[in-house]
Amino acid sequence: MKLYTATSGIFLGALLTAAVLWMACQSTGPKHKHASGANSYMHFKNLEQLTETGANIRPSFHPSGGQIVFVSSQRPAHRQFQVYELSLEKKDKRRERRIAYHDGHDDFPAYLDPQGQWILYTSQTDELKEDPEYIRKQSSMQSGTVLSDSGYELYINRPDGSRIQRLTRHPGLDGDVAVHPKGDSLVYVTAENPTAFSMMKLQPFTGGEQKLLRRNRRIYATTFSREPVQLFWLESNGTDTQLWSSSFTAWNPQLIRTFKSEISSLTAAPKADFVVFAARASTSSPFGLYSISTDGNCVKRLATTDFDLNY
């Protein structure tokens, strides 16, 4: 799995591979007319592959836009997911460097503060060592084997890998992290068991923590808009998927829409007027990209290809 960057533009004419199809909100048909009367499509331009080695997912931009952090696995030096930073500056020739050196998987990397001086991520590294059953099993397996069902905790460190700090200590999964645009707080999801999920607010530099909500279904894919600051997330019972939102200053969760399809990879637009998500049109189809207005009334299919568009 590779990472790509692209810009977008409008053209009139035939649908190309990896094109982005804008659909009228009131229609569900596969083709719709542009104001000019011709079929209108938005498509990716200047598509550029960023990574060459390994399986690479969950890219997150530096506040300056000049770098990204992501997690990578299946590399010669390690099989588990580890945090990397990649420069997008051409003068750096797309130079990447490894940030984390952990026994278990890492996930959900992001820059924590507006200056990009702290990198946030989740990791199995300590819960692995705190689990006697893991230690027993590890002693009978090859070095480097990872038990993927082990718990995750939240960590931060400097971009050079120094000053590692563990932020949470909950048995099980802590993940699906979203950083507040000001960088002074974040939300994450902790799973007590497969059917009990809580959304938590954490102030990483002062240690303050607050439970925002608890559900007997999965909570995931948290994301912030910037102006106004609005939090969006998904909830699923395995059959239906619900899109929710709330103001972060006056906590008041509101259901936006319920979907019958599998949804992942939620990203809010900066002005909170729509969110982008990945979804399957059917159980056998690859993930495509869609958008929905935050009033829930306008759903658009943005892109479909022969492979998954995700993360």
Short mmCIF file of C-alpha atoms in Angstrom, two decimals:
data_model
loop_
_atom_site.label_atom_id
_atom_site.label_comp_id
_atom_site.label_asym_id
_atom_site.label_seq_id
_atom_site.Cartn_x
_atom_site.Cartn_y
_atom_site.Cartn_z
CA MET A 1 0.00 0.00 0.00
CA LYS A 2 1.50 3.32 -1.15
CA LEU A 3 0.90 6.96 -0.29
CA TYR A 4 0.06 9.48 -3.03
CA THR A 5 -0.43 13.21 -3.30
CA ALA A 6 -2.52 15.01 -5.92
CA THR A 7 -4.29 18.22 -6.85
CA SER A 8 -7.75 18.34 -8.41
CA GLY A 9 -9.42 20.12 -11.29
CA ILE A 10 -12.48 20.14 -13.52
CA PHE A 11 -12.77 18.76 -17.05
CA LEU A 12 -15.70 18.06 -19.36
CA GLY A 13 -16.00 14.79 -21.21
CA ALA A 14 -15.55 11.07 -20.63
CA LEU A 15 -14.93 9.51 -17.24
CA LEU A 16 -11.28 8.53 -16.79
CA THR A 17 -9.80 5.89 -14.48
CA ALA A 18 -9.42 7.27 -10.94
CA ALA A 19 -11.66 10.19 -11.90
CA VAL A 20 -13.79 11.99 -9.35
CA LEU A 21 -17.48 12.06 -10.18
CA TRP A 22 -19.61 14.86 -8.72
CA MET A 23 -23.23 13.88 -8.33
CA ALA A 24 -26.30 16.04 -7.89
CA CYS A 25 -27.57 15.72 -4.33
CA GLN A 26 -31.16 15.03 -5.27
CA SER A 27 -30.32 12.16 -7.62
CA THR A 28 -28.90 8.69 -7.23
CA GLY A 29 -28.19 8.05 -10.90
CA PRO A 30 -24.64 7.37 -12.12
CA LYS A 31 -24.41 10.41 -14.44
CA HIS A 32 -25.48 14.02 -14.00
CA LYS A 33 -25.28 17.15 -16.08
CA HIS A 34 -22.99 20.10 -15.52
CA ALA A 35 -24.54 23.59 -15.74
CA SER A 36 -23.13 23.75 -19.27
CA GLY A 37 -25.12 20.69 -20.25
CA ALA A 38 -22.09 18.39 -20.54
CA ASN A 39 -21.15 15.66 -18.10
CA SER A 40 -18.88 17.21 -15.47
CA TYR A 41 -16.15 15.47 -13.53
CA MET A 42 -13.46 16.47 -11.11
CA HIS A 43 -10.29 14.44 -11.50
CA PHE A 44 -6.91 14.03 -9.84
CA LYS A 45 -4.04 15.94 -11.41
CA ASN A 46 -0.30 15.83 -10.76
CA LEU A 47 -0.64 12.45 -9.07
CA GLU A 48 2.64 11.61 -7.37
CA GLN A 49 3.66 8.51 -5.46
CA LEU A 50 5.32 9.39 -2.16
CA THR A 51 6.45 6.04 -0.77
CA GLU A 52 8.20 3.04 -2.28
CA THR A 53 8.69 0.52 0.52
CA GLY A 54 6.26 -1.26 2.81
CA ALA A 55 2.55 -0.92 3.56
CA ASN A 56 1.92 2.74 4.39
CA ILE A 57 -1.29 4.19 5.89
CA ARG A 58 -2.77 7.01 7.99
CA PRO A 59 -0.89 10.06 6.66
CA SER A 60 -1.29 13.29 8.63
CA PHE A 61 0.02 16.72 7.60
CA HIS A 62 2.41 18.93 9.54
CA PRO A 63 0.76 22.31 10.31
CA SER A 64 3.09 23.94 7.76
CA GLY A 65 2.10 21.44 5.06
CA GLY A 66 5.73 20.57 4.38
CA GLN A 67 5.81 17.13 6.01
CA ILE A 68 3.58 14.21 6.87
CA VAL A 69 3.69 11.51 9.49
CA PHE A 70 2.38 8.03 8.72
CA VAL A 71 2.73 4.44 9.87
CA SER A 72 4.51 1.81 7.80
CA SER A 73 4.85 -1.98 8.06
CA GLN A 74 6.27 -4.89 6.03
CA ARG A 75 9.71 -3.29 5.72
CA PRO A 76 13.07 -5.09 5.74
CA ALA A 77 13.90 -3.66 9.19
CA HIS A 78 10.53 -4.42 10.79
CA ARG A 79 7.20 -6.12 10.07
CA GLN A 80 5.02 -4.17 12.54
CA PHE A 81 3.60 -0.70 11.90
CA GLN A 82 6.00 2.04 13.01
CA VAL A 83 5.81 5.86 12.84
CA TYR A 84 7.67 7.64 10.01
CA GLU A 85 8.01 11.26 8.94
CA LEU A 86 8.29 12.22 5.27
CA SER A 87 9.38 15.60 3.91
CA LEU A 88 7.27 16.88 1.02
CA GLU A 89 9.84 19.53 0.10
CA LYS A 90 11.45 18.78 -3.25
CA LYS A 91 14.79 20.07 -1.97
CA ASP A 92 14.72 17.21 0.56
CA LYS A 93 14.04 14.69 -2.24
CA ARG A 94 11.10 13.17 -0.34
CA ARG A 95 13.39 12.12 2.49
CA GLU A 96 11.77 9.95 5.16
CA ARG A 97 12.95 8.90 8.58
CA ARG A 98 11.72 6.49 11.19
CA ILE A 99 10.41 8.12 14.38
CA ALA A 100 9.43 5.11 16.52
CA TYR A 101 11.28 1.90 17.42
CA HIS A 102 8.71 -0.26 19.21
CA ASP A 103 8.05 -3.97 19.71
CA GLY A 104 4.37 -3.72 18.82
CA HIS A 105 2.28 -1.87 16.26
CA ASP A 106 1.94 1.94 16.19
CA ASP A 107 -1.12 3.74 14.79
CA PHE A 108 -2.96 7.09 14.45
CA PRO A 109 0.08 9.41 14.10
CA ALA A 110 -0.50 13.18 14.11
CA TYR A 111 1.25 16.43 14.93
CA LEU A 112 -0.07 17.52 18.30
CA ASP A 113 0.71 21.25 18.41
CA PRO A 114 0.48 24.03 15.77
CA GLN A 115 4.28 24.26 15.61
CA GLY A 116 4.72 20.53 14.99
CA GLN A 117 7.04 20.12 17.99
CA TRP A 118 5.26 17.02 19.30
CA ILE A 119 4.15 13.88 17.46
CA LEU A 120 1.20 11.94 18.84
CA TYR A 121 0.50 8.25 18.16
CA THR A 122 -0.87 5.09 19.71
CA SER A 123 1.29 2.03 20.38
CA GLN A 124 1.15 -1.51 21.73
CA THR A 125 4.70 -1.29 23.04
CA ASP A 126 3.99 -1.09 26.79
CA GLU A 127 0.81 -3.15 27.01
CA LEU A 128 2.70 -5.98 25.31
CA LYS A 129 5.26 -5.97 28.09
CA GLU A 130 2.58 -5.67 30.79
CA ASP A 131 0.68 -8.74 29.56
CA PRO A 132 1.99 -11.97 31.14
CA GLU A 133 0.21 -14.05 28.47
CA TYR A 134 2.01 -12.14 25.72
CA ILE A 135 5.36 -12.67 27.44
CA ARG A 136 4.65 -16.39 27.75
CA LYS A 137 3.66 -16.70 24.09
CA GLN A 138 6.49 -14.47 22.90
CA SER A 139 9.05 -16.74 24.53
CA SER A 140 7.94 -19.60 22.27
CA MET A 141 7.79 -17.58 19.01
CA GLN A 142 10.29 -16.04 16.68
CA SER A 143 11.71 -12.65 17.58
CA GLY A 144 9.64 -9.78 16.21
CA THR A 145 6.29 -11.61 16.24
CA VAL A 146 3.44 -9.28 17.21
CA LEU A 147 0.09 -10.22 18.72
CA SER A 148 -2.26 -7.87 16.88
CA ASP A 149 -5.04 -8.06 19.48
CA SER A 150 -2.93 -6.46 22.22
CA GLY A 151 -4.00 -3.11 23.64
CA TYR A 152 -2.86 0.35 22.56
CA GLU A 153 -1.96 3.43 24.62
CA LEU A 154 -1.41 7.07 23.59
CA TYR A 155 2.11 8.53 23.44
CA ILE A 156 3.84 11.72 22.39
CA ASN A 157 7.46 12.47 21.61
CA ARG A 158 9.60 15.00 19.80
CA PRO A 159 10.09 14.60 16.03
CA ASP A 160 13.64 13.35 16.72
CA GLY A 161 12.19 10.50 18.83
CA SER A 162 13.22 11.97 22.19
CA ARG A 163 11.14 12.79 25.30
CA ILE A 164 8.67 9.92 24.95
CA GLN A 165 5.65 10.36 27.24
CA ARG A 166 2.86 7.86 27.82
CA LEU A 167 -0.50 9.64 28.08
CA THR A 168 -3.00 6.86 28.87
CA ARG A 169 -3.13 3.69 30.97
CA HIS A 170 -6.28 1.79 30.06
CA PRO A 171 -6.45 -1.96 29.44
CA GLY A 172 -7.44 -2.61 25.84
CA LEU A 173 -7.67 -0.24 22.91
CA ASP A 174 -7.03 3.50 23.06
CA GLY A 175 -7.19 4.91 19.54
CA ASP A 176 -9.15 6.84 16.89
CA VAL A 177 -7.45 10.06 17.97
CA ALA A 178 -8.37 13.57 16.78
CA VAL A 179 -6.33 16.65 17.75
CA HIS A 180 -8.08 19.95 18.50
CA PRO A 181 -6.95 22.64 15.99
CA LYS A 182 -5.35 24.65 18.82
CA GLY A 183 -3.32 21.63 19.91
CA ASP A 184 -4.22 22.03 23.58
CA SER A 185 -6.56 19.02 23.73
CA LEU A 186 -7.53 15.87 21.87
CA VAL A 187 -10.24 13.24 21.81
CA TYR A 188 -9.73 9.51 21.62
CA VAL A 189 -11.78 6.34 21.91
CA THR A 190 -11.14 3.71 24.55
CA ALA A 191 -12.69 0.24 24.27
CA GLU A 192 -13.39 -1.54 27.54
CA ASN A 193 -14.54 -4.60 25.57
CA PRO A 194 -15.83 -5.28 22.02
CA THR A 195 -19.25 -3.77 22.84
CA ALA A 196 -18.39 -0.94 25.26
CA PHE A 197 -16.74 2.20 23.87
CA SER A 198 -16.11 5.59 25.45
CA MET A 199 -15.03 8.87 23.86
CA MET A 200 -12.56 10.77 26.04
CA LYS A 201 -11.27 14.34 26.04
CA LEU A 202 -7.63 14.68 27.12
CA GLN A 203 -5.42 17.70 27.75
CA PRO A 204 -2.01 16.12 27.12
CA PHE A 205 0.15 18.83 28.72
CA THR A 206 -1.90 19.28 31.91
CA GLY A 207 -3.23 15.74 32.35
CA GLY A 208 -6.92 16.69 32.54
CA GLU A 209 -9.29 14.01 31.22
CA GLN A 210 -13.06 13.88 30.75
CA LYS A 211 -15.47 11.24 29.43
CA LEU A 212 -17.63 12.78 26.69
CA LEU A 213 -19.90 9.81 25.96
CA ARG A 214 -20.23 6.04 26.29
CA ARG A 215 -21.91 3.68 23.83
CA ASN A 216 -22.66 -0.02 23.61
CA ARG A 217 -21.50 0.07 20.00
CA ARG A 218 -18.29 0.97 18.23
CA ILE A 219 -17.18 4.64 18.22
CA TYR A 220 -14.49 5.49 15.68
CA ALA A 221 -13.08 7.86 13.01
CA THR A 222 -13.07 11.05 15.10
CA THR A 223 -12.18 14.26 13.21
CA PHE A 224 -12.25 18.03 13.84
CA SER A 225 -13.19 20.91 11.57
CA ARG A 226 -11.23 24.12 12.13
CA GLU A 227 -13.64 27.06 11.93
CA PRO A 228 -15.98 26.59 13.61
CA VAL A 229 -14.40 23.87 15.76
CA GLN A 230 -16.77 20.93 15.37
CA LEU A 231 -16.16 17.28 16.23
CA PHE A 232 -17.44 14.51 13.93
CA TRP A 233 -17.36 10.75 14.47
CA LEU A 234 -18.92 7.44 13.39
CA GLU A 235 -20.82 4.85 15.42
CA SER A 236 -21.63 1.31 14.27
CA ASN A 237 -23.53 -1.68 15.63
CA GLY A 238 -22.22 -3.94 12.85
CA THR A 239 -25.27 -3.37 10.65
CA ASP A 240 -25.88 0.39 10.54
CA THR A 241 -23.31 3.20 10.62
CA GLN A 242 -24.24 6.58 12.08
CA LEU A 243 -22.52 9.92 11.47
CA TRP A 244 -22.56 12.22 14.51
CA SER A 245 -21.31 15.72 15.33
CA SER A 246 -21.10 18.13 18.24
CA SER A 247 -19.78 21.56 19.07
CA PHE A 248 -16.69 21.12 21.22
CA THR A 249 -17.43 24.12 23.44
CA ALA A 250 -21.08 23.29 24.11
CA TRP A 251 -21.20 19.48 24.04
CA ASN A 252 -24.45 18.47 22.35
CA PRO A 253 -24.20 15.34 20.12
CA GLN A 254 -26.42 15.39 17.04
CA LEU A 255 -27.12 12.52 14.65
CA ILE A 256 -26.49 13.62 11.05
CA ARG A 257 -27.38 10.49 9.09
CA THR A 258 -27.60 6.70 9.28
CA PHE A 259 -26.01 4.55 6.55
CA LYS A 260 -26.49 0.87 5.66
CA SER A 261 -22.99 0.53 4.18
CA GLU A 262 -19.55 0.06 5.73
CA ILE A 263 -17.89 3.45 6.34
CA SER A 264 -14.38 4.46 7.41
CA SER A 265 -11.75 7.22 7.16
CA LEU A 266 -13.78 10.28 8.11
CA THR A 267 -12.26 13.74 7.45
CA ALA A 268 -13.99 17.06 8.17
CA ALA A 269 -13.68 20.05 5.85
CA PRO A 270 -12.00 23.06 7.54
CA LYS A 271 -15.22 25.11 7.63
CA ALA A 272 -17.43 22.23 8.84
CA ASP A 273 -19.69 22.43 5.77
CA PHE A 274 -19.08 18.81 4.72
CA VAL A 275 -17.12 15.69 5.63
CA VAL A 276 -15.37 13.19 3.37
CA PHE A 277 -15.50 9.46 4.07
CA ALA A 278 -14.67 6.11 2.50
CA ALA A 279 -17.47 3.62 1.89
CA ARG A 280 -18.32 0.47 -0.04
CA ALA A 281 -21.13 0.62 -2.58
CA SER A 282 -21.62 -3.12 -1.95
CA THR A 283 -20.01 -5.78 0.20
CA SER A 284 -17.83 -6.93 -2.71
CA SER A 285 -16.81 -3.50 -4.05
CA PRO A 286 -13.66 -1.55 -3.09
CA PHE A 287 -13.84 1.53 -0.89
CA GLY A 288 -14.67 4.76 -2.76
CA LEU A 289 -14.59 8.37 -1.60
CA TYR A 290 -17.79 10.24 -0.77
CA SER A 291 -18.79 13.52 0.84
CA ILE A 292 -21.84 14.53 2.85
CA SER A 293 -23.03 17.97 3.88
CA THR A 294 -23.19 18.43 7.64
CA ASP A 295 -26.98 18.80 7.51
CA GLY A 296 -27.06 15.24 6.13
CA ASN A 297 -29.01 16.17 2.99
CA CYS A 298 -26.35 16.13 0.28
CA VAL A 299 -24.28 12.99 -0.40
CA LYS A 300 -21.84 12.98 -3.33
CA ARG A 301 -19.71 10.22 -4.76
CA LEU A 302 -16.26 11.72 -5.28
CA ALA A 303 -14.06 8.90 -6.54
CA THR A 304 -14.13 5.19 -7.30
CA THR A 305 -11.38 2.98 -8.69
CA ASP A 306 -10.59 -0.72 -8.95
CA PHE A 307 -8.74 -0.57 -5.63
CA ASP A 308 -9.54 0.79 -2.16
CA LEU A 309 -9.43 4.56 -1.63
CA ASN A 310 -9.00 4.76 2.11
CA TYR A 311 -7.06 6.12 5.08
#
